[in-house]
Structures are given as C-alpha cells and as structure tokens.
Coordinates of C-alpha atoms in Angstrom, one line a residue:
Chain A
M653 CA -0.1 5.1 -16.7
M654 CA 3.5 6.3 -17.7
G655 CA 4.6 6.1 -14.0
A656 CA 3.4 2.5 -13.9
I657 CA 5.2 1.8 -17.3
Q658 CA 8.3 3.2 -16.0
A659 CA 8.0 1.2 -12.5
E660 CA 7.5 -2.0 -14.3
T661 CA 10.4 -1.3 -16.9
L662 CA 12.7 -0.5 -13.7
K663 CA 12.1 -3.9 -12.1
L664 CA 11.9 -6.0 -15.3
V665 CA 15.4 -5.0 -16.9
R666 CA 16.8 -5.8 -13.4
H667 CA 15.4 -9.3 -12.8
R668 CA 18.3 -11.8 -14.1
A669 CA 15.5 -14.0 -15.9
I670 CA 15.4 -11.3 -18.6
W671 CA 18.7 -12.6 -19.6
G672 CA 17.6 -16.0 -20.3
L673 CA 14.1 -15.2 -21.4
V674 CA 14.2 -11.9 -23.6
W675 CA 17.7 -10.9 -24.3
I676 CA 18.3 -14.5 -25.4
F677 CA 17.3 -13.6 -28.7
P678 CA 19.8 -11.3 -29.4
I679 CA 22.5 -13.0 -27.6
G680 CA 21.5 -16.4 -29.1
L681 CA 21.7 -14.9 -32.7
T682 CA 25.3 -13.3 -32.0
L683 CA 26.6 -16.6 -30.7
I684 CA 25.3 -18.2 -34.0
Y685 CA 26.8 -15.7 -36.1
L686 CA 30.3 -15.6 -34.5
L687 CA 30.3 -19.1 -34.6
G688 CA 29.4 -18.8 -38.4
I689 CA 32.0 -16.4 -39.0
V690 CA 34.8 -18.2 -37.5
L691 CA 33.7 -21.1 -39.6
G692 CA 33.8 -18.9 -42.5
L693 CA 37.3 -17.7 -41.3
G694 CA 38.5 -21.2 -41.1
R695 CA 37.7 -22.2 -44.9
H696 CA 39.4 -19.0 -46.0
G697 CA 40.6 -19.4 -49.4
A698 CA 38.0 -21.9 -50.5
L699 CA 35.7 -20.9 -53.4
P700 CA 33.3 -18.1 -52.0
G701 CA 29.7 -18.9 -51.6
V702 CA 27.0 -18.1 -54.2
A703 CA 24.8 -15.1 -54.1
E704 CA 21.2 -15.8 -53.3
P705 CA 18.4 -14.0 -55.2
P706 CA 17.5 -10.7 -53.4
G707 CA 14.2 -11.9 -52.4
A708 CA 15.2 -15.2 -50.6
W709 CA 18.1 -13.1 -48.9
I710 CA 15.9 -10.7 -47.6
A711 CA 13.5 -13.5 -46.7
N712 CA 16.3 -15.0 -44.8
S713 CA 17.4 -11.7 -43.0
T714 CA 13.5 -11.9 -41.6
M715 CA 14.2 -15.4 -40.0
V716 CA 14.6 -13.9 -36.3
W717 CA 11.0 -12.9 -36.6
K718 CA 9.9 -16.5 -37.4
A719 CA 12.0 -17.9 -35.1
A720 CA 10.4 -15.7 -32.7
Q721 CA 7.1 -17.5 -34.0
S722 CA 8.2 -21.0 -33.0
G723 CA 7.4 -23.1 -30.3
P724 CA 10.6 -23.1 -28.1
A725 CA 10.6 -19.2 -28.5
R726 CA 7.0 -18.8 -27.6
Y727 CA 8.0 -21.0 -24.6
L728 CA 10.2 -18.1 -23.4
I729 CA 7.8 -15.2 -24.2
A730 CA 5.0 -17.5 -22.0
A731 CA 7.6 -17.7 -19.3
F732 CA 8.5 -14.1 -19.5
A733 CA 4.8 -13.1 -19.3
A734 CA 4.7 -15.4 -16.4
L735 CA 7.2 -14.0 -14.6
A736 CA 6.1 -10.2 -15.1
F737 CA 2.5 -11.0 -14.1
G738 CA 3.0 -13.8 -11.4
G739 CA 6.4 -12.5 -9.6
E740 CA 4.3 -9.8 -7.6
Y741 CA 2.7 -12.7 -6.0
G742 CA 6.1 -14.5 -5.1
W743 CA 7.7 -11.1 -3.8
N744 CA 4.5 -10.1 -2.4
T745 CA 4.7 -7.0 -4.0
W746 CA 1.2 -6.2 -5.1
K747 CA 0.8 -4.9 -1.6
L748 CA 3.4 -2.3 -2.2
V749 CA 1.9 -0.9 -5.3
V750 CA -1.7 -1.9 -5.5
P751 CA -2.7 1.1 -3.2
H752 CA -1.1 3.7 -5.2
S753 CA -2.5 2.8 -8.8
R754 CA -5.7 1.4 -10.2
R755 CA -5.3 -2.4 -11.0
W756 CA -6.0 -2.2 -14.6
V757 CA -3.4 0.2 -15.0
L758 CA -0.8 -2.0 -13.2
I759 CA -2.1 -4.8 -15.5
G760 CA -1.6 -2.6 -18.6
A761 CA 1.7 -1.3 -18.0
K762 CA 2.4 -5.1 -17.7
Y763 CA 1.3 -5.7 -21.2
A764 CA 2.9 -2.6 -22.3
V765 CA 6.3 -3.4 -21.1
V766 CA 6.4 -6.8 -21.5
L767 CA 5.5 -6.6 -25.5
G768 CA 8.0 -3.5 -25.4
L769 CA 11.0 -5.3 -24.0
L770 CA 10.4 -8.4 -26.5
L771 CA 10.1 -6.1 -29.4
V772 CA 13.5 -4.1 -28.4
A773 CA 14.9 -7.7 -28.0
L774 CA 13.9 -9.0 -31.5
V775 CA 14.5 -5.4 -33.4
L776 CA 17.9 -5.7 -31.7
A777 CA 18.3 -9.2 -33.1
A778 CA 17.0 -8.4 -36.5
V779 CA 19.6 -5.3 -36.5
L780 CA 22.1 -7.9 -35.6
T781 CA 21.0 -10.4 -38.4
L782 CA 21.7 -7.7 -41.0
V783 CA 25.1 -6.8 -39.8
F784 CA 26.4 -10.0 -39.2
A785 CA 25.3 -10.9 -42.8
T786 CA 26.9 -8.4 -44.2
L787 CA 30.4 -9.4 -42.0
V788 CA 29.8 -12.9 -43.1
S789 CA 29.9 -12.0 -46.5
F790 CA 33.3 -10.4 -46.2
T791 CA 34.8 -13.5 -44.3
G792 CA 34.1 -16.1 -47.5
G793 CA 30.2 -16.5 -46.4
E794 CA 27.3 -16.2 -48.7
P795 CA 27.8 -12.7 -50.6
V796 CA 25.2 -9.9 -50.0
P797 CA 23.3 -10.0 -53.5
A798 CA 23.3 -6.7 -55.6
G799 CA 19.9 -5.0 -56.0
I800 CA 18.3 -4.9 -52.5
T801 CA 16.8 -1.7 -51.5
P802 CA 16.4 -0.4 -48.2
G803 CA 12.8 0.1 -48.6
D804 CA 12.3 -3.7 -49.6
L805 CA 14.2 -4.8 -46.7
M806 CA 12.1 -2.7 -44.4
A807 CA 9.0 -3.6 -45.7
A808 CA 9.9 -7.3 -45.3
H809 CA 10.9 -6.8 -41.7
A810 CA 7.7 -4.7 -40.9
R811 CA 5.7 -7.7 -42.1
A812 CA 7.5 -10.1 -40.3
A813 CA 7.4 -8.3 -37.2
L814 CA 3.9 -7.7 -37.2
A815 CA 3.1 -11.5 -37.5
T816 CA 5.5 -11.9 -34.6
V817 CA 3.4 -9.2 -32.6
V818 CA 0.4 -11.0 -33.1
S819 CA 1.8 -14.7 -32.1
T820 CA 3.6 -12.8 -29.1
L821 CA 0.5 -11.3 -27.9
L822 CA -1.6 -14.3 -28.0
T823 CA 1.4 -16.1 -26.1
V824 CA 1.7 -13.3 -23.4
G825 CA -2.1 -13.5 -22.9
Y826 CA -1.9 -17.5 -22.0
G827 CA 1.2 -16.6 -19.4
S828 CA -0.3 -13.8 -18.0
L829 CA -4.0 -15.1 -17.5
A830 CA -2.3 -18.2 -16.1
A831 CA -0.2 -16.6 -13.8
I832 CA -2.8 -14.4 -12.4
L833 CA -5.2 -17.0 -12.0
L834 CA -2.8 -19.3 -10.5
R835 CA -1.0 -16.7 -8.7
S836 CA 2.5 -18.0 -9.4
T837 CA 5.3 -17.4 -11.7
M838 CA 5.8 -21.3 -12.0
G839 CA 2.3 -22.0 -12.2
G840 CA 1.7 -19.5 -15.1
A841 CA 4.9 -20.5 -17.0
I842 CA 4.1 -24.2 -17.1
V843 CA 0.3 -23.6 -18.0
G844 CA 1.7 -20.9 -20.5
I845 CA 3.9 -23.2 -22.3
A846 CA 1.3 -25.9 -21.9
A847 CA -1.3 -23.8 -24.0
V848 CA 1.3 -22.9 -26.7
T849 CA 2.2 -26.7 -26.9
V850 CA -1.6 -27.5 -27.4
E851 CA -2.2 -25.0 -30.0
G852 CA 0.7 -26.3 -31.9
V853 CA -0.6 -30.0 -31.3
A854 CA -4.0 -29.0 -32.5
G855 CA -2.8 -28.1 -35.8
A856 CA -1.0 -31.3 -36.3
V857 CA -4.0 -33.5 -35.5
A858 CA -6.3 -31.0 -37.0
P859 CA -8.0 -33.5 -39.7
I860 CA -9.3 -35.9 -36.7
L861 CA -10.5 -33.1 -34.6
N862 CA -14.3 -31.8 -35.0
P863 CA -14.2 -29.0 -37.5
M864 CA -16.3 -26.4 -35.4
I865 CA -13.8 -26.9 -32.4
F866 CA -10.7 -26.6 -34.4
M867 CA -11.8 -23.5 -35.9
A868 CA -12.8 -22.0 -32.7
L869 CA -9.2 -22.2 -31.6
P870 CA -6.5 -19.9 -32.4
T871 CA -4.3 -22.2 -34.2
Y872 CA -5.3 -22.0 -38.0
H873 CA -6.4 -18.2 -37.7
L874 CA -2.8 -17.6 -36.5
H875 CA -1.2 -19.6 -39.4
N876 CA -3.7 -17.9 -41.8
L877 CA -3.1 -14.5 -40.5
T878 CA 0.6 -15.1 -40.7
A879 CA 0.4 -16.0 -44.2
F880 CA -1.6 -13.3 -45.4
V881 CA 0.7 -10.6 -43.8
L882 CA 3.7 -12.2 -45.0
T883 CA 2.9 -13.6 -48.5
G884 CA -0.6 -11.7 -49.2
A885 CA -2.3 -14.9 -49.5
G886 CA -4.1 -17.4 -46.6
T887 CA -3.4 -20.9 -46.3
P888 CA -5.8 -23.9 -46.7
L889 CA -6.5 -26.5 -44.2
M890 CA -7.4 -30.1 -44.7
L891 CA -10.2 -30.7 -41.8
R892 CA -12.3 -33.6 -41.6
S893 CA -15.1 -31.9 -43.2
G894 CA -12.9 -31.0 -46.2
I895 CA -10.2 -28.1 -46.8
V896 CA -11.1 -24.8 -45.6
Q897 CA -9.6 -21.6 -46.3
E898 CA -10.6 -18.3 -44.3
G899 CA -10.2 -14.7 -45.5
W900 CA -7.7 -12.3 -43.5
A901 CA -10.5 -10.7 -41.6
I902 CA -12.3 -13.5 -40.3
S903 CA -9.0 -14.8 -38.8
L904 CA -7.9 -11.1 -37.5
A905 CA -11.6 -11.2 -35.8
W906 CA -10.8 -14.4 -34.2
I907 CA -7.2 -13.8 -32.9
G908 CA -8.3 -10.6 -31.8
G909 CA -10.9 -12.3 -30.0
W910 CA -8.6 -14.6 -28.6
I911 CA -6.2 -11.7 -27.2
A912 CA -9.1 -9.6 -26.1
L913 CA -10.6 -12.4 -24.4
L914 CA -7.2 -13.5 -22.6
T915 CA -6.0 -10.0 -21.5
G916 CA -9.8 -9.1 -20.7
A917 CA -10.0 -12.1 -18.4
T918 CA -6.5 -11.1 -17.1
A919 CA -7.3 -7.8 -16.1
A920 CA -11.1 -8.6 -15.0
I921 CA -9.8 -11.4 -12.6
F922 CA -7.4 -9.2 -11.0
E923 CA -9.7 -6.2 -10.7
R924 CA -11.6 -8.7 -8.3
Q925 CA -9.0 -10.5 -6.9
D926 CA -8.3 -10.3 -3.1
L927 CA -4.5 -10.1 -2.3
N928 CA -4.2 -11.5 1.1
Chain B
M641 CA -13.4 19.0 5.3
S642 CA -12.5 20.9 8.8
D643 CA -9.5 19.8 11.2
T644 CA -11.9 18.1 13.2
D645 CA -13.3 15.8 10.7
P646 CA -12.1 12.3 11.1
V647 CA -9.1 11.1 8.8
L648 CA -10.0 7.6 8.7
E649 CA -13.5 6.0 9.1
L650 CA -14.4 2.3 9.2
V651 CA -18.0 2.0 8.9
D652 CA -19.4 -1.4 9.9
L653 CA -16.7 -2.7 7.8
T654 CA -17.3 -6.7 7.0
K655 CA -15.5 -9.6 5.6
R656 CA -16.5 -12.9 4.8
F657 CA -14.2 -15.6 3.4
G658 CA -16.8 -18.3 2.3
R659 CA -18.7 -19.1 5.4
Q660 CA -16.0 -17.8 7.7
T661 CA -16.4 -14.1 9.2
A662 CA -13.1 -12.6 9.3
V663 CA -14.2 -9.3 10.1
Q664 CA -17.6 -8.4 11.7
G665 CA -19.0 -5.0 11.4
V666 CA -15.7 -3.0 12.6
S667 CA -16.2 0.8 12.8
L668 CA -14.4 3.1 14.4
S669 CA -12.8 6.7 13.6
V670 CA -9.5 8.4 13.6
G671 CA -9.0 12.1 14.0
R672 CA -6.3 14.3 12.5
G673 CA -2.7 14.0 14.0
E674 CA -3.7 11.0 16.3
V675 CA -1.8 8.0 16.8
Y676 CA -4.6 5.3 16.8
G677 CA -3.7 1.7 18.0
F678 CA -5.3 -1.3 16.7
L679 CA -5.0 -4.2 19.0
G680 CA -6.0 -7.9 18.9
P681 CA -4.9 -11.6 19.3
N682 CA -3.6 -13.3 16.4
G683 CA -6.2 -13.9 13.6
A684 CA -8.8 -11.4 15.0
G685 CA -9.0 -9.6 11.8
K686 CA -6.6 -6.6 12.1
S687 CA -4.8 -7.2 9.0
T688 CA -7.7 -8.2 7.0
T689 CA -9.1 -4.7 8.2
I690 CA -6.0 -2.8 6.9
R691 CA -6.3 -4.6 3.7
M692 CA -9.7 -3.5 2.9
L693 CA -8.7 -0.2 3.8
L694 CA -5.9 -0.4 1.4
R695 CA -8.0 -1.9 -1.1
L696 CA -5.8 -5.2 -1.5
I697 CA -9.3 -7.0 -0.4
R698 CA -12.8 -6.2 -1.4
P699 CA -15.0 -5.8 1.9
S700 CA -18.2 -7.9 2.0
G701 CA -20.0 -5.0 3.5
G702 CA -19.7 -1.5 5.5
Q703 CA -17.3 1.1 3.9
A704 CA -13.6 2.2 4.7
R705 CA -13.7 6.1 4.3
L706 CA -10.6 8.4 3.8
W707 CA -11.3 12.3 4.8
G708 CA -14.9 11.6 4.3
Q709 CA -14.8 9.7 1.2
D710 CA -15.4 6.1 0.4
V711 CA -12.2 4.4 -0.3
A712 CA -13.8 2.3 -2.8
A713 CA -15.4 5.1 -5.1
H714 CA -12.4 7.3 -4.5
P715 CA -9.5 5.3 -4.3
G716 CA -7.3 8.2 -5.3
Q717 CA -7.7 9.3 -1.7
L718 CA -4.7 6.6 -1.1
A719 CA -2.4 8.8 -2.4
R720 CA -2.3 10.7 0.6
V721 CA -1.9 7.4 2.6
G722 CA 1.3 5.6 3.3
S723 CA 1.5 2.0 4.1
L724 CA 3.6 -0.8 5.7
V725 CA 2.0 -4.0 5.4
D726 CA 3.1 -7.7 6.2
G727 CA 6.7 -6.4 7.1
G728 CA 7.7 -4.3 4.0
T729 CA 7.0 -6.3 0.9
L730 CA 9.8 -5.4 -1.4
Y731 CA 11.2 -6.5 -4.7
P732 CA 14.2 -8.7 -3.6
F733 CA 16.3 -8.5 -6.8
L734 CA 16.7 -4.5 -6.4
T735 CA 18.6 -2.5 -4.2
A736 CA 17.2 -0.2 -1.6
R737 CA 17.4 2.6 -3.6
Q738 CA 15.8 1.0 -6.6
N739 CA 13.0 -0.5 -4.5
L740 CA 12.1 3.2 -3.9
A741 CA 12.6 4.1 -7.5
V742 CA 10.3 1.8 -8.4
L743 CA 7.7 2.8 -6.1
G744 CA 8.3 6.7 -6.7
A745 CA 7.5 5.9 -10.6
V746 CA 3.8 4.1 -9.4
I747 CA 3.2 7.0 -7.2
G748 CA 4.2 9.6 -9.7
R749 CA 7.0 10.9 -7.2
R750 CA 10.5 10.3 -8.3
D751 CA 12.6 12.2 -5.9
P752 CA 16.0 10.1 -5.7
A753 CA 17.2 13.1 -2.8
R754 CA 14.0 12.4 -0.6
A755 CA 14.4 8.6 -1.2
D756 CA 18.0 9.0 0.0
A757 CA 17.0 10.8 3.1
L758 CA 14.5 8.3 4.0
L759 CA 16.8 5.7 3.7
D760 CA 19.2 7.6 6.0
Q761 CA 16.3 8.5 8.4
V762 CA 15.3 4.8 8.8
G763 CA 19.2 3.7 9.2
L764 CA 19.7 2.3 5.9
G765 CA 22.1 4.9 4.6
G766 CA 24.9 2.4 4.6
A767 CA 22.9 0.0 2.7
M768 CA 21.1 1.7 0.0
D769 CA 22.9 -0.1 -2.8
K770 CA 22.7 -3.4 -1.7
R771 CA 20.2 -6.0 -2.9
V772 CA 17.1 -6.5 -0.4
K773 CA 17.5 -10.2 -0.8
S774 CA 20.6 -9.9 1.4
F775 CA 18.9 -8.0 4.1
S776 CA 17.7 -9.2 7.6
T777 CA 14.1 -9.0 8.5
G778 CA 14.5 -5.6 10.5
M779 CA 16.4 -3.6 7.3
K780 CA 13.4 -4.9 5.1
Q781 CA 11.1 -3.7 8.1
R782 CA 12.8 -0.3 7.9
L783 CA 13.0 -0.3 4.3
G784 CA 9.3 -0.9 4.0
V785 CA 8.8 2.4 6.4
A786 CA 11.1 4.3 4.2
A787 CA 8.6 3.1 1.3
A788 CA 5.7 4.0 3.4
L789 CA 6.7 7.9 3.9
L790 CA 7.7 8.0 0.5
N791 CA 4.8 10.0 -1.1
D792 CA 4.8 12.1 2.2
P793 CA 1.5 10.7 3.5
E794 CA -0.8 12.5 5.6
L795 CA -2.0 9.0 7.1
V796 CA 0.6 6.5 8.2
I797 CA -0.6 2.9 8.2
L798 CA 1.7 0.9 10.0
D799 CA 1.3 -3.1 10.6
E800 CA 3.7 -4.5 12.9
P801 CA 6.4 -2.3 12.3
S802 CA 8.7 -3.3 15.1
N803 CA 8.2 -6.9 14.1
G804 CA 12.1 -8.0 13.3
L805 CA 13.8 -5.2 14.9
D806 CA 16.0 -5.6 17.9
V807 CA 15.8 -3.5 21.1
S808 CA 17.3 -0.5 20.0
G809 CA 15.4 -0.6 16.4
I810 CA 12.0 -0.8 18.7
G811 CA 13.1 2.3 20.4
E812 CA 13.9 4.2 17.2
M813 CA 10.8 2.9 15.6
R814 CA 8.7 4.4 18.6
A815 CA 10.8 7.5 18.3
L816 CA 9.9 7.7 14.7
I817 CA 6.3 7.3 15.3
R818 CA 6.2 10.0 17.9
R819 CA 8.0 12.3 15.5
L820 CA 5.5 11.4 12.3
A821 CA 2.6 12.4 14.9
R822 CA 3.7 15.3 17.1
D823 CA 6.4 16.9 14.9
E824 CA 5.0 16.2 11.2
G825 CA 1.5 16.2 12.3
R826 CA 0.9 13.4 10.4
T827 CA -2.1 10.6 11.7
V828 CA -0.6 7.3 12.5
F829 CA -3.1 4.0 12.3
L830 CA -0.6 1.3 14.4
C831 CA -1.2 -1.9 14.3
S832 CA 1.0 -3.8 16.9
H833 CA 1.0 -6.8 19.2
L834 CA 3.8 -4.7 21.1
L835 CA 1.6 -3.5 24.0
H836 CA 4.4 -1.5 25.8
E837 CA 5.2 0.3 22.2
V838 CA 1.2 0.9 21.8
E839 CA 1.0 2.3 25.5
Q840 CA 3.9 4.6 24.9
V841 CA 2.8 6.3 21.6
C842 CA -1.0 5.8 21.0
D843 CA -3.6 8.3 21.6
R844 CA -6.5 5.9 21.4
V845 CA -6.8 2.4 20.9
A846 CA -9.1 0.0 19.6
I847 CA -9.2 -3.9 20.7
V848 CA -10.9 -6.6 18.1
S849 CA -11.3 -10.1 18.8
K850 CA -12.5 -12.8 16.8
G851 CA -13.0 -10.4 14.1
A852 CA -15.2 -7.9 16.1
M853 CA -14.6 -4.7 17.9
V854 CA -14.5 -5.4 21.7
R855 CA -13.6 -1.8 23.0
E856 CA -12.3 1.5 21.6
A857 CA -11.3 3.9 24.2
S858 CA -8.5 6.8 24.8
M859 CA -5.5 5.3 26.2
A860 CA -5.9 7.3 29.3
D861 CA -9.5 6.2 29.7
L862 CA -8.5 2.4 29.0
L863 CA -5.8 2.5 31.4
E864 CA -7.5 4.4 34.2
R865 CA -10.5 2.3 33.9
Q866 CA -8.0 -0.9 34.8
D867 CA -6.7 1.1 37.8
G868 CA -6.9 -0.7 41.1
V869 CA -7.1 0.9 44.8
R870 CA -5.4 -1.3 47.4
V871 CA -6.8 -0.9 50.8
E872 CA -5.8 -1.5 54.3
A873 CA -8.3 -1.6 56.5
D874 CA -9.7 -2.8 60.0
P875 CA -11.8 -4.9 60.2
P876 CA -11.4 -6.1 56.7
E877 CA -14.9 -8.0 56.5
T878 CA -16.8 -4.9 57.6
A879 CA -14.4 -2.8 54.9
L880 CA -15.5 -5.3 52.2
S881 CA -19.1 -5.3 53.0
I882 CA -19.0 -1.4 52.7
L883 CA -17.1 -1.0 49.6
S884 CA -18.7 -3.9 47.6
R885 CA -22.1 -1.8 47.8
R886 CA -20.4 0.9 45.5
W887 CA -17.4 -1.0 43.8
P888 CA -16.5 -4.3 42.8
A889 CA -14.0 -5.5 45.4
R890 CA -12.4 -8.5 46.7
R891 CA -9.9 -9.5 49.7
D892 CA -6.3 -10.1 48.7
G893 CA -4.5 -11.2 51.8
A894 CA -4.8 -8.7 54.4
A895 CA -6.0 -6.2 52.1
L896 CA -8.5 -5.5 49.9
V897 CA -8.4 -4.4 46.3
V898 CA -11.2 -2.4 44.9
E899 CA -11.7 -1.9 41.2
A900 CA -12.0 1.8 41.1
R901 CA -10.4 4.8 39.7
R902 CA -7.7 7.1 41.1
A903 CA -10.5 9.7 41.3
D904 CA -12.6 7.5 43.5
A905 CA -9.8 7.1 46.5
P906 CA -11.4 10.0 48.5
A907 CA -14.9 8.5 48.5
I908 CA -13.5 5.2 49.2
V909 CA -11.7 6.4 52.2
A910 CA -14.7 8.5 53.3
A911 CA -17.2 5.5 52.9
L912 CA -14.9 3.5 55.4
V913 CA -14.6 6.1 57.9
E914 CA -18.4 6.9 58.1
G915 CA -18.9 3.2 58.4
G916 CA -16.4 3.2 61.8
V917 CA -13.4 1.3 59.7
Q918 CA -10.0 1.9 60.4
V919 CA -8.1 3.0 57.4
F920 CA -4.2 2.2 57.6
H921 CA -3.0 2.5 53.9
I922 CA -4.6 3.2 50.6
A923 CA -2.7 3.1 47.1
V924 CA -3.7 3.6 43.7
E925 CA -2.4 0.7 41.6
R926 CA -1.8 1.4 38.0
R927 CA -2.1 -1.5 35.7
S928 CA -0.7 -1.7 32.1
L929 CA -2.2 -1.8 28.9
E930 CA -1.4 -5.4 28.8
D931 CA -3.4 -6.0 31.9
A932 CA -6.3 -4.0 30.1
Y933 CA -5.7 -5.8 26.9
L934 CA -5.7 -9.2 28.5
S935 CA -8.9 -8.7 30.5
I936 CA -10.6 -7.5 27.6
T937 CA -10.0 -9.9 25.2
E938 CA -10.2 -12.7 27.8
G939 CA -13.5 -11.3 28.6
A940 CA -14.5 -11.5 25.0
G941 CA -13.2 -15.3 25.1
A942 CA -10.1 -14.7 22.6

C-alpha cells in the first residue's frame, strides 16, 4: 500500500491541474490577504480597527475550513477526485500499474493521497490565515485580541478540520465513483459537481420534498453533523411533515453510510472492470 | 517447479463480450527461456488474450497460469512479469525518469540507477528528463520497454514492441529480444504483426484467427512444413502422376511443385527414377513465415 501511495503522490503533485484544484486554497488565501494588507497600508494613519472578542476572532480564523465546505470549493474537490480516479483512463495507464498491484490497493491509495493532499493544502491555508491575520494587525487592520490561547485556537481548528474532512470525503466519493463508472476525468468532474449541486439544492427545497426521501439524502445529515462538531448542538430542519432534529449518532451513521457506499461502490466496480 | 515446467500456460482461455466471442478456448504453453510468437490478423484476439493474462480483463472461462499457478488466484506471480501493452502506456505529464519512478514505487522497487541504465539501454539516455508528451511514438515505445524490464522480470510480454519504430529501431528491438532470451535467460512472449521479426527471433509460434488457435508449432517445423520442392522432369505428366500418389503436387509451367519437406527430396527423386522418369533438376524452395502465416490464416478463413 505504501508503494502505491508513494506512486500516486509522485504523479498527482506533478500534474499541473493540482495548482488550480488543490494549491488554489493557500494561494487564493495568500492573494486575498496580500490585497488586504496593501489596502491596510493604503489607509495608514486612519483610526486603528477595533479588536473582536477572542471567540469571534478564533472563529474567523477557521474560515478557510468553512470555505472548503462551500459549494465552489467542493466543486474543485470533486474535480480533483475525478482527475485522480479518471485520469488513468485518459492516459491509458491502468495497464501500466494494474498488473503489479491489487486493484483495491490502487483505489485505496488514491483515496489516501487525494484526501492527504487536500488536507495539506487546507492546513497550509489555515496556518497562512493565522500568519496573515497577525500581519494585518500590524498594518492598521483589525488587532489580534488579547486572551487567545494556543489551546483554544488548536481546538477550534481541529473541530473545523474534522467537519471539513467529512464533507470532503463525501465529495471525493461523488467524484471517484462517477470517474470510475464513466471512465473519464471530464465525466467524473461533471457528475461530481452535479452531485454537490443537487445536494445543496435539495437543502433549499427540503420543505417541499418527501420527508423520507430527503432524510435519506446526505444533505441534512452533513449540516447536522457539522453543527454538532462546530457548536456541540445539532440543527433543526423544517420539512413538510414538521420540524425534525436528529442526534449526532444518527447523522454520523447516515453520512458514514453514504461515504462507505460511494467508496465501496468505486472499489467494487473497479475490481470487476475490464480494462481494454 | 522444475526448469522444464512451463512458465506460462493458457488453458482453454475464453473471453466473451456480450454475445461476441473475442477469444475461444486458447490453450498454449511457453517454456523457460523460450521466445514465443503470438500471431494473428487484427481482431484475432491477441491483445485480449494478453490482457486476460495480465488481469486487465476477466476471462469468461479457462485459466491463465504462471509458473503453474492460476493468475486469478495468485496475482502475485505477475510481480515476475514485465509487460508492454498498447505501445507503452505512460503518464504524459511526467518525464521518462519520473514515469519509471512511479512504476518503481508501485512494484516496490525504486532503483534510480537501474532506471537510468534501462533508459540508456533503450536509447533514451538523452531524453530522460523530457516529458513523455513531447515523445514520438517510437520513443514512447522504447520507454514502454524500459518500464517492462524495470522489475527484472523472468517473463517479458511484448505486444507489438516495434510499433512506431524506424528501421534501425526495429533492428535494435530484435537484438534486445534476442539478448533478453539468449543472454539473460528470460522468457519472451511476443505479439507482433512483423512476421519477419517473429521469424528471426522466435523459437515457437502460435497463430490465432477469429479468436481461436489455428496452429502452434516450432518455427523450424512451421517453416519446414511450408517448404516446396521444385522438380524439372520428363515427361512431366508421368512425373506428376507418380508424385501425386504421395504428395500434393501441381504443374508450374514446365516444372512441378511438390508440397513436401526438404527431407523428402531423395524419396521424390527415387520415385521418379523408379517410374522411368528423367530428372533434370530438383530444388528445395524455402518459404517464409509470411507464406506459412498467410496459408494458415487464409485456410482458417481470416
């Protein structure tokens, strides 16, 4: 497995699409903060910003994790998964590696590397957030409030990262299954993005949907689980049948089931697939 | 496992795609150190057979065995196999070196020195750090061969290794195949449509047509069976009558062509002399693998 992970890393980090799909997170954040710093320098001499309460400042510093759970970020993640899983068909390279490894190992390595690279990018972006927030405070922007402890900061980021990992796994599952089924990067990306969109739209039209069908979708459970991870409390939902609120264990089971279904189906389909 | 046991065995290997049968009951065996040619017209099922052997596609029936073990149950045996399929399938955005590094990681054998030596050996020493997308077809083919040899395989499976190579490249490939078998003791399973190449390097050949095996023979036997004996005798009608009793024979202008082996030449002369026919000239006409291949595949209705 380690060899397959190493091989997957070697190839994905050298594909130029990784800049637009993965490294975009720290790069984009850097550009936004640099712009902020420049603008801050531009209003040098103006009244200094007012410090936020420590809790709000910490919550703001985890914005990059929350951003990664947003629709556009999940589109990028779905496209990256489609590239990792569907690229081998376009490059015709399954024939190079499949004879030398068990198929489930190759698929497992792809999941590990896709998730690993995304996490590296997001951790980097989170670290940059803290660095730039501190720099901004020196350029006349919002000052860093007193009383922030490293422990509070780490705990907040760990919770936000956990919630992001869950939504990322679900998104990677959409992209991977679509890419393996369609044997195409482009097809995988389009269907993966469509799945993320449908998931979001389903949330918006939840009150008019059949409650049983809606509750079987990952939409509510992802929101509910994220709310539990971030705030310790779930989130209620208005359905046609009334207001519902599930416990974290139920939502975790549903989301875990969806992730297992998507990744398991990807591995099972690939295991039986003829590579002509 | 003794040295005489087959390295590769296909037993009644079959593949159906829906209602269409691509490979029908192919059985063959390849011994250690042999160079085995696998021939057939386009669409005959050669590549499908190789892909079943490499576990790229699942057989509908039969078995592919490596060193006596069913590949489906013991896929680890493929670690002893190197393969070139589809003209070297490689990552276009990586350099030649990086491609071998990726494959080396998958096979658990990251050895940059060996990778560089192989690239030198296949003539890509000067292009190691160029991206594969800038390579010509022939260069990709050479890199594919290097990739096939990276795990120091005991069995090398080459599917059309000379595709895209120029004349000198084809010669180099032929020399490489010879070296792999004769000098390094590897077994080579060669699928090629270049019959001249096959004739020069293979010990045995199998010919497939429409998914089924139509002939398996040693190269010497195959070519000898195709020998013809040209006879000039007088009177020719009497000579034809005498010879036709024992061999297929026909008139070819003033001469007769007898479908017989070189070893039959003395018996031909003796039969004619005993029959009172004067023999003026006799010559064994050696035919090429191409003649044999065409007569076999045309006979099979390919």
